[in-house]
XYZ file of C-alpha atoms in Angstrom:
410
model
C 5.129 39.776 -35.812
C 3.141 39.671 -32.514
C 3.761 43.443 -32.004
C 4.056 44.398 -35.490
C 0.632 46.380 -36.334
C -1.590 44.950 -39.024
C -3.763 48.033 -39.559
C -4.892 50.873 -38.124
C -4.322 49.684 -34.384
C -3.497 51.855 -31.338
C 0.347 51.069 -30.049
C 0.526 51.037 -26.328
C 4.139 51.496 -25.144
C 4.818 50.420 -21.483
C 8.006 51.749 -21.436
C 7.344 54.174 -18.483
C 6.099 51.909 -16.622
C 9.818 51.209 -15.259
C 9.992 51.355 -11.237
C 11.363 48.200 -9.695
C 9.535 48.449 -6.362
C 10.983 45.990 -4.590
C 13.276 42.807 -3.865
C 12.409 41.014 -0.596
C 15.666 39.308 -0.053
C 14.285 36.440 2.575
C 11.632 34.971 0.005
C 13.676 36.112 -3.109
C 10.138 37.424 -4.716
C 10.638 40.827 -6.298
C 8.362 42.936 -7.852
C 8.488 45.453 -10.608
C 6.695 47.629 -13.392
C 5.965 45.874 -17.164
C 8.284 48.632 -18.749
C 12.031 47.628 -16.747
C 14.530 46.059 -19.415
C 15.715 42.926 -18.506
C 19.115 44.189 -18.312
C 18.168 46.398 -15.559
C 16.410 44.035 -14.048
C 19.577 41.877 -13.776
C 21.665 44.438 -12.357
C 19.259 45.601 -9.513
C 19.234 41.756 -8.390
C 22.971 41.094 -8.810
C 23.723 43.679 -6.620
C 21.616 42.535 -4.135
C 23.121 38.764 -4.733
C 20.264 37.669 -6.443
C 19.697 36.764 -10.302
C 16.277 37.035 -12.532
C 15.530 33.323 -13.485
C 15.384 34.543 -17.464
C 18.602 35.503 -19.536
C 17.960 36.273 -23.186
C 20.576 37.541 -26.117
C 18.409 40.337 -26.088
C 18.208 41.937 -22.789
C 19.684 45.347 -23.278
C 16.335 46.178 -24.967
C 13.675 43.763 -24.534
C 10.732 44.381 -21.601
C 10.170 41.851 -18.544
C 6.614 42.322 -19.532
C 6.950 41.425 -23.148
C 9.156 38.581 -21.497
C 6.487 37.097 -19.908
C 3.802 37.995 -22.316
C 5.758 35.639 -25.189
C 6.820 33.444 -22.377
C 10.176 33.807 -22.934
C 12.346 30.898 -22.721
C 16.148 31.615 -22.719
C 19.513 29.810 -22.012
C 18.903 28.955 -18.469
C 14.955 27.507 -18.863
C 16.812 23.796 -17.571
C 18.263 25.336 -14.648
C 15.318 27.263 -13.247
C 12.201 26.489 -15.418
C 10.213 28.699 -17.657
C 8.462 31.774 -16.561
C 4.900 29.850 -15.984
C 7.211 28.522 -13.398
C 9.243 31.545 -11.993
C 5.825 34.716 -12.353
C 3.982 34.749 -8.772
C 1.916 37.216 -9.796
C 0.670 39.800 -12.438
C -1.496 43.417 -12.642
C -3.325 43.418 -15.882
C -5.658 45.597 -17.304
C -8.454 44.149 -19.424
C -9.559 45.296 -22.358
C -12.738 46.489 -20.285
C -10.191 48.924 -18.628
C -10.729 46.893 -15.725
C -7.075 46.532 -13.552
C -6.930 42.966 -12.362
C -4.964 42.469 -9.177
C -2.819 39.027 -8.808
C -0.492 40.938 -6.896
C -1.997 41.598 -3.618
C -1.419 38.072 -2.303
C 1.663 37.110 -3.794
C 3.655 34.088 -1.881
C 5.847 30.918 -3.456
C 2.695 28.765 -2.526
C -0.951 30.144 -3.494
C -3.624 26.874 -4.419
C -6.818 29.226 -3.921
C -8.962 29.175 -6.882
C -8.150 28.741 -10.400
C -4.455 30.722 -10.900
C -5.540 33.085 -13.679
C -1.965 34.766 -13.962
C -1.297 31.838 -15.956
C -3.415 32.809 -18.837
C -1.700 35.834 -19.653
C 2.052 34.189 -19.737
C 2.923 33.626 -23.269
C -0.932 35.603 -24.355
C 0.959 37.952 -27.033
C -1.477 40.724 -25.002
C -4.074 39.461 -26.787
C -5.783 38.800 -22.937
C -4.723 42.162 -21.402
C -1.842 44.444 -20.639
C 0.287 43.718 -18.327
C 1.917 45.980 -16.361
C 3.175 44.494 -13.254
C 5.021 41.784 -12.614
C 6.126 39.865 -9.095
C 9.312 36.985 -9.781
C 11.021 34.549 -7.911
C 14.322 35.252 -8.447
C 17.150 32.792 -6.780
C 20.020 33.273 -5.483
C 23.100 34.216 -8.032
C 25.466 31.348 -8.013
C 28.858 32.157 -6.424
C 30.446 30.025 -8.840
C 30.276 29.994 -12.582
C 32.437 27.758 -14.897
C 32.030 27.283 -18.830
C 33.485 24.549 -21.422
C 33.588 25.120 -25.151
C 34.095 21.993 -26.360
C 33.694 20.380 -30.400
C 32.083 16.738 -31.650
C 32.458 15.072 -34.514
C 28.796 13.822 -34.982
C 25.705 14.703 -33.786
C 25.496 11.095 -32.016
C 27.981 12.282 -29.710
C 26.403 15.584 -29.149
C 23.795 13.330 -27.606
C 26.000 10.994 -25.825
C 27.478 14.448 -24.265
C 24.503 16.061 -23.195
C 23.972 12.611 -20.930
C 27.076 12.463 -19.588
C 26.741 15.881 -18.393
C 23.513 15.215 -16.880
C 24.958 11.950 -15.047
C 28.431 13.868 -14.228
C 27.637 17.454 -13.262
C 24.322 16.810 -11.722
C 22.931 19.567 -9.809
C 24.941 22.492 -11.044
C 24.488 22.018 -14.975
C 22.887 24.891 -16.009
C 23.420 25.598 -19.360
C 24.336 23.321 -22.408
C 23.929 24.871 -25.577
C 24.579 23.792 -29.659
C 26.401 25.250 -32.440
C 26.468 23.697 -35.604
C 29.435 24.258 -38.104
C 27.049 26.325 -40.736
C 26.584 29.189 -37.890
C 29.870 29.160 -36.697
C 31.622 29.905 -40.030
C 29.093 32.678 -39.927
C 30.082 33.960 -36.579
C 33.475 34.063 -37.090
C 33.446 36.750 -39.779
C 33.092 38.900 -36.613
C 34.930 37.203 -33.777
C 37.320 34.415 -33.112
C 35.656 30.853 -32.054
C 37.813 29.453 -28.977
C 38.797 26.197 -30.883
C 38.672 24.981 -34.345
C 40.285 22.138 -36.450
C 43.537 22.098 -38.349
C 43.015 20.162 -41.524
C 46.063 20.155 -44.494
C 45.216 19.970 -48.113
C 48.442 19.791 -50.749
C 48.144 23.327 -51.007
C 48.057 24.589 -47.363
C 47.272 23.861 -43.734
C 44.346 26.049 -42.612
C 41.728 26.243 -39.330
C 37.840 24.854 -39.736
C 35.251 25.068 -37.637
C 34.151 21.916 -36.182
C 30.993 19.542 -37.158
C 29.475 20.964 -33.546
C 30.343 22.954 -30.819
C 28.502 22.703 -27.659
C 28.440 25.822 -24.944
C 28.313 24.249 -21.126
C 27.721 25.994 -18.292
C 27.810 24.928 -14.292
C 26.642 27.704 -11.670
C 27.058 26.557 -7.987
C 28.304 27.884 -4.576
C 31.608 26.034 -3.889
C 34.382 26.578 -6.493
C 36.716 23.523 -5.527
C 33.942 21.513 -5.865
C 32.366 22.834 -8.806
C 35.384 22.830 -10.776
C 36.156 19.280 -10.047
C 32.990 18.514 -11.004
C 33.883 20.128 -14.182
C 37.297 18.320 -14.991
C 35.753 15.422 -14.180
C 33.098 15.910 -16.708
C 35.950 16.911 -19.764
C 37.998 13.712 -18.482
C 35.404 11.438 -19.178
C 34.212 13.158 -22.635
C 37.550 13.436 -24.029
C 38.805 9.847 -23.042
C 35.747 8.154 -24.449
C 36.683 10.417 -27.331
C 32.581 11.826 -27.584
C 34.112 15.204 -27.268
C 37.446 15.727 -29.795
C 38.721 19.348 -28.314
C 37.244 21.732 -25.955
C 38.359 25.026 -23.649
C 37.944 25.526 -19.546
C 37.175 29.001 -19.015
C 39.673 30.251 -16.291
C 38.201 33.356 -15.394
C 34.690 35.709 -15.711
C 36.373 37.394 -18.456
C 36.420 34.361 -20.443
C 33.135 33.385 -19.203
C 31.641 36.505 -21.051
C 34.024 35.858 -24.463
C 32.568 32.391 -25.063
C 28.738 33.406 -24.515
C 29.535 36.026 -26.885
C 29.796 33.616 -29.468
C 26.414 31.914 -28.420
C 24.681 35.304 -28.039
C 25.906 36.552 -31.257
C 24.269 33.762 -33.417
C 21.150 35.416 -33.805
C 22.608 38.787 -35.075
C 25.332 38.015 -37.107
C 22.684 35.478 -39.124
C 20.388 38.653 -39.586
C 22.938 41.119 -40.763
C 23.873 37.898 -43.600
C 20.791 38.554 -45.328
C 17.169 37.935 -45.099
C 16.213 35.456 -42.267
C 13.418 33.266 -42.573
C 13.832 31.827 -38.865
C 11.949 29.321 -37.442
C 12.045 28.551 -32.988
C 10.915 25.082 -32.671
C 10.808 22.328 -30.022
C 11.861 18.610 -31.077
C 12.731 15.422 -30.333
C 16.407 16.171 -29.398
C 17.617 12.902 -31.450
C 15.790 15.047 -34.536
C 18.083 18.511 -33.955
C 20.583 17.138 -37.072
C 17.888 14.871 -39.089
C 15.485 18.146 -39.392
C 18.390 20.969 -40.745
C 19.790 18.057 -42.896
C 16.355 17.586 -44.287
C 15.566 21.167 -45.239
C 19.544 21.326 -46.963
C 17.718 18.710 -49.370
C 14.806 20.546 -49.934
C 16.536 23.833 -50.622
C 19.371 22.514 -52.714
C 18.196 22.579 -55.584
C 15.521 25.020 -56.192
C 17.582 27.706 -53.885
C 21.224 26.607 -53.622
C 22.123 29.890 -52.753
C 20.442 29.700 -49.564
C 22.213 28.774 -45.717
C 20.290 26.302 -43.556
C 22.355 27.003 -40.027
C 20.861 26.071 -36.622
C 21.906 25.994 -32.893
C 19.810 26.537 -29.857
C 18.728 25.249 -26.059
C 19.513 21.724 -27.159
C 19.171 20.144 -23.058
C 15.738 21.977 -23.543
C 14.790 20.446 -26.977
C 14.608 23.961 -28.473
C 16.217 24.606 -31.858
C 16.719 27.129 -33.571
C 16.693 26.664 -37.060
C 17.566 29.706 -39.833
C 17.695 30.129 -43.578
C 19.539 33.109 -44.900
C 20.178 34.234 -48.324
C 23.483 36.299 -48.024
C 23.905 39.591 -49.684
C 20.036 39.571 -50.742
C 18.076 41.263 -47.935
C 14.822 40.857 -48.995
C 12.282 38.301 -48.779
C 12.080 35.962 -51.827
C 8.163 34.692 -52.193
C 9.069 31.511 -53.890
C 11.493 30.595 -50.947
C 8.918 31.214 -47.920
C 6.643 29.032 -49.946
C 9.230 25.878 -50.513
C 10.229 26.147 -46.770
C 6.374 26.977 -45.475
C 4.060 25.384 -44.544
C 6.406 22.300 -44.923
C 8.663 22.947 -41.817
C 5.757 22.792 -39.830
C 4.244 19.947 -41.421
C 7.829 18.323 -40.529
C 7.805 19.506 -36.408
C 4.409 18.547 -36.057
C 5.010 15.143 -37.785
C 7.929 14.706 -35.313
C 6.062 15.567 -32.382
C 7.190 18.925 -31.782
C 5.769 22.481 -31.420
C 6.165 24.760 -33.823
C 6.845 27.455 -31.544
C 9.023 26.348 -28.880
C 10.196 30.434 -27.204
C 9.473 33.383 -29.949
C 5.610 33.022 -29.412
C 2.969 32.938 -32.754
C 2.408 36.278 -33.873
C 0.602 36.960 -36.798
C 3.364 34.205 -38.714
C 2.417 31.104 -37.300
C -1.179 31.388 -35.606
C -2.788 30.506 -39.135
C -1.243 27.056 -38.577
C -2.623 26.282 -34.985
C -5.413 24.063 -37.089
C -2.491 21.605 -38.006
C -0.532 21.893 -34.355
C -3.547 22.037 -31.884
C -6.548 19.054 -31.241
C -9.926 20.959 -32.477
C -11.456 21.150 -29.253
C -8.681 22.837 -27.446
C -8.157 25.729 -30.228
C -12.219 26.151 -29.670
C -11.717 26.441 -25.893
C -9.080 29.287 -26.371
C -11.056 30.987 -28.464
C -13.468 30.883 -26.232
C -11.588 31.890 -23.351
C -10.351 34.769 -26.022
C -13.786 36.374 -26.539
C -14.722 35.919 -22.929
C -12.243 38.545 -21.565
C -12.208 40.357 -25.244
C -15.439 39.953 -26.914
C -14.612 43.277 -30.030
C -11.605 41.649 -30.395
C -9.500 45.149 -30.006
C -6.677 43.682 -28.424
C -3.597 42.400 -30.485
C -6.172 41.361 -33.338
C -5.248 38.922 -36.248
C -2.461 37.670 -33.906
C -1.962 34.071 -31.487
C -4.878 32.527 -32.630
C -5.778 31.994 -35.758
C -8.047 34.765 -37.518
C -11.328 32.997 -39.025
C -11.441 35.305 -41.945
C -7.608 34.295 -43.063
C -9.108 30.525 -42.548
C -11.833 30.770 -44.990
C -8.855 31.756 -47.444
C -7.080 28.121 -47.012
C -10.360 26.898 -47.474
C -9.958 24.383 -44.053
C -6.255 22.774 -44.977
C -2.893 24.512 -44.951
């Protein structure tokens, strides 16, 4: 809801703002307008042999300036680090109407002064507008291979997600979860590369496996890459941590397997109405947290899906609830899933906002996630550069007057 009005508020659109200006194809630094779509944004650098460090499901429509304003996180964050990382340098205007310039110097190394950009990455626009952007954007890998492969257990999810560290090293860049509750969703609309046979004394039919797990090298030498990537399937399938898995053989089949991954978000939204929740975990709690809200929703709401899947070699999961065929929200649901999911990231030692950003959904429970003294300091630094509060309010942090209503405890 972080760009969802909550009154009578002014909606800025940047989506003019959409000249790429340029690409400088020594450093790899390009800079562009707030207002280019990802997707374009992709395509002016692949032509040019280059690749934007963030790929999200939703880049035919989504902003590089909303990007970085929600920090966006993606499928590649392991590979080439978030956008606090990758963002050299930002024009924003204030709320003031002052334009501030972190452009005009932009380099890969810059350790003058305090690096201010970094407030508005991930600020919701409650900060400023921005409304240029400068990137580092590496090279685009020559080489890109992908395995679809199925475990049993969780445990060996985990034991995978090692080996693949240990095995394909440098040019891992992807490795991504699916458990069995999203993929019997997904496959009302396409075909999942492998599934199990099992035989009852009626029939034999095809199931979707406990987990699937999306993994992705990107290099520069395909002999070497791919050997890299047999070697890796050799190991998991002889130790018997992975139980079946696919070796895409060409780009074609490259695209066909993400399209499962990338359709996991919108085939769970057309089921019915999605109470979703993007949060960062221990990785050893990815099974022990969905399990856990199964319990709590199976009996008061049994008609209800707990599904997850997510950046698992990140530690971001994301975890949905769906009631199918019933589109619209059910009061007595949000309340037996919220604020306890929260109560159960935070308990874990997570974040309960890992990629999506706060909004006006979660920035009420900031007092349970955040020490005291650093939510005062970002209010403070909040009414320093927007002291009438006109920009984005009720949203990131949490609103004082929506406090008073919880009465201090959530």
């Amino acid at each position: 809801g972080g760009s969802v009005p909550i009154a009578d508020e002014v909606i800025v659109s940047i989506q003019k703002l959409n000249t790429i200006h340029n690409l400088d194809e020594t450093s790899g630094i390009l800079k562009c307008d707030a207002g280019v779509i990802l997707q374009d944004l992709q395509q002016y650098t692949m032509k040019r042999n280059f690749m934007v460090p963030v790929d999200l499901g939703a880049k035919g429509s989504c902003l590089i300036g909303g990007n970085v304003s929600t920090n966006a996180g993606g499928q590649y964050l392991y590979r080439h680090g978030s956008l606090h990382a990758n963002v050299l340098g930002l024009e924003v205007v204030l709320p003031d109407g002052t334009i501030l310039d972190l452009l005009s110097s932009v380099n890969l190394k810059d350790n003058t002064g305090y690096d201010l950009k970094q407030l508005f990455i991930g600020a919701e626009g409650t900060l400023g507008i921005i409304t240029k952007v400068a990137l580092h954007c590496p090279r685009l890998p020559q080489e890109r291979n992908v395995a679809f492969v199925a475990c049993q257990d969780y445990k060996s999810v985990q034991q995978l997600l090692i080996m693949a560290k240990d095995v394909l090293g440098e040019v891992l860049a992807a490795f991504e979860l699916m458990d069995q509750g999203i993929l019997n969703l997904v496959q009302q609309d396409m075909k999942i590369p492998i599934s199990m046979e099992t035989t009852t004394s009626i029939n034999t039919k095809n199931e979707n496996y406990p987990f699937c797990v999306l993994i992705e090298t990107q290099g520069s030498n395909k002999q070497h890459d791919m050997e890299k990537m047999e070697e890796f399937l050799e190991k998991a399938m002889s130790s018997e941590i992975c139980i079946d898995g696919v070796l895409s053989q060409d780009l074609t089949q490259v695209h066909k397997m993400w399209d499962v991954r990338d359709s996991c978000g919108p085939v769970v939204k057309s089921t019915g109405y999605l109470y979703k929740y993007d949060i960062s975990i221990p990785i050893g709690d990815f099974e022990d947290i969905a399990l856990e809200m199964r319990d709590r929703l199976g009996q008061s709401h049994p008609s209800a899906i707990v599904v997850s899947w997510g950046h698992i070699v990140d530690g971001n999961l994301h975890l949905n609830i769906t009631t199918p065929g019933i589109f619209e929200e059910d009061p007595s649901l949000t309340k037996r899933i919220e604020p306890y999911i929260f109560e159960s990231v935070i308990r874990r030692g997570g974040s309960i906002s890992a990629e999506h950003g706060l909004g006006q959904c979660k920035n009420s429970y900031l007092t349970i996630a955040k020490d005291p003294k650093a939510l005062n300091i970002m209010k403070s630094i909040r009414t320093m550069f927007d002291p009438h509060g006109i920009m984005n309010p009720g949203k990131y942090l949490p609103d004082d007057h929506r406090l008073a209503n919880h009465n201090g405890t959530l």
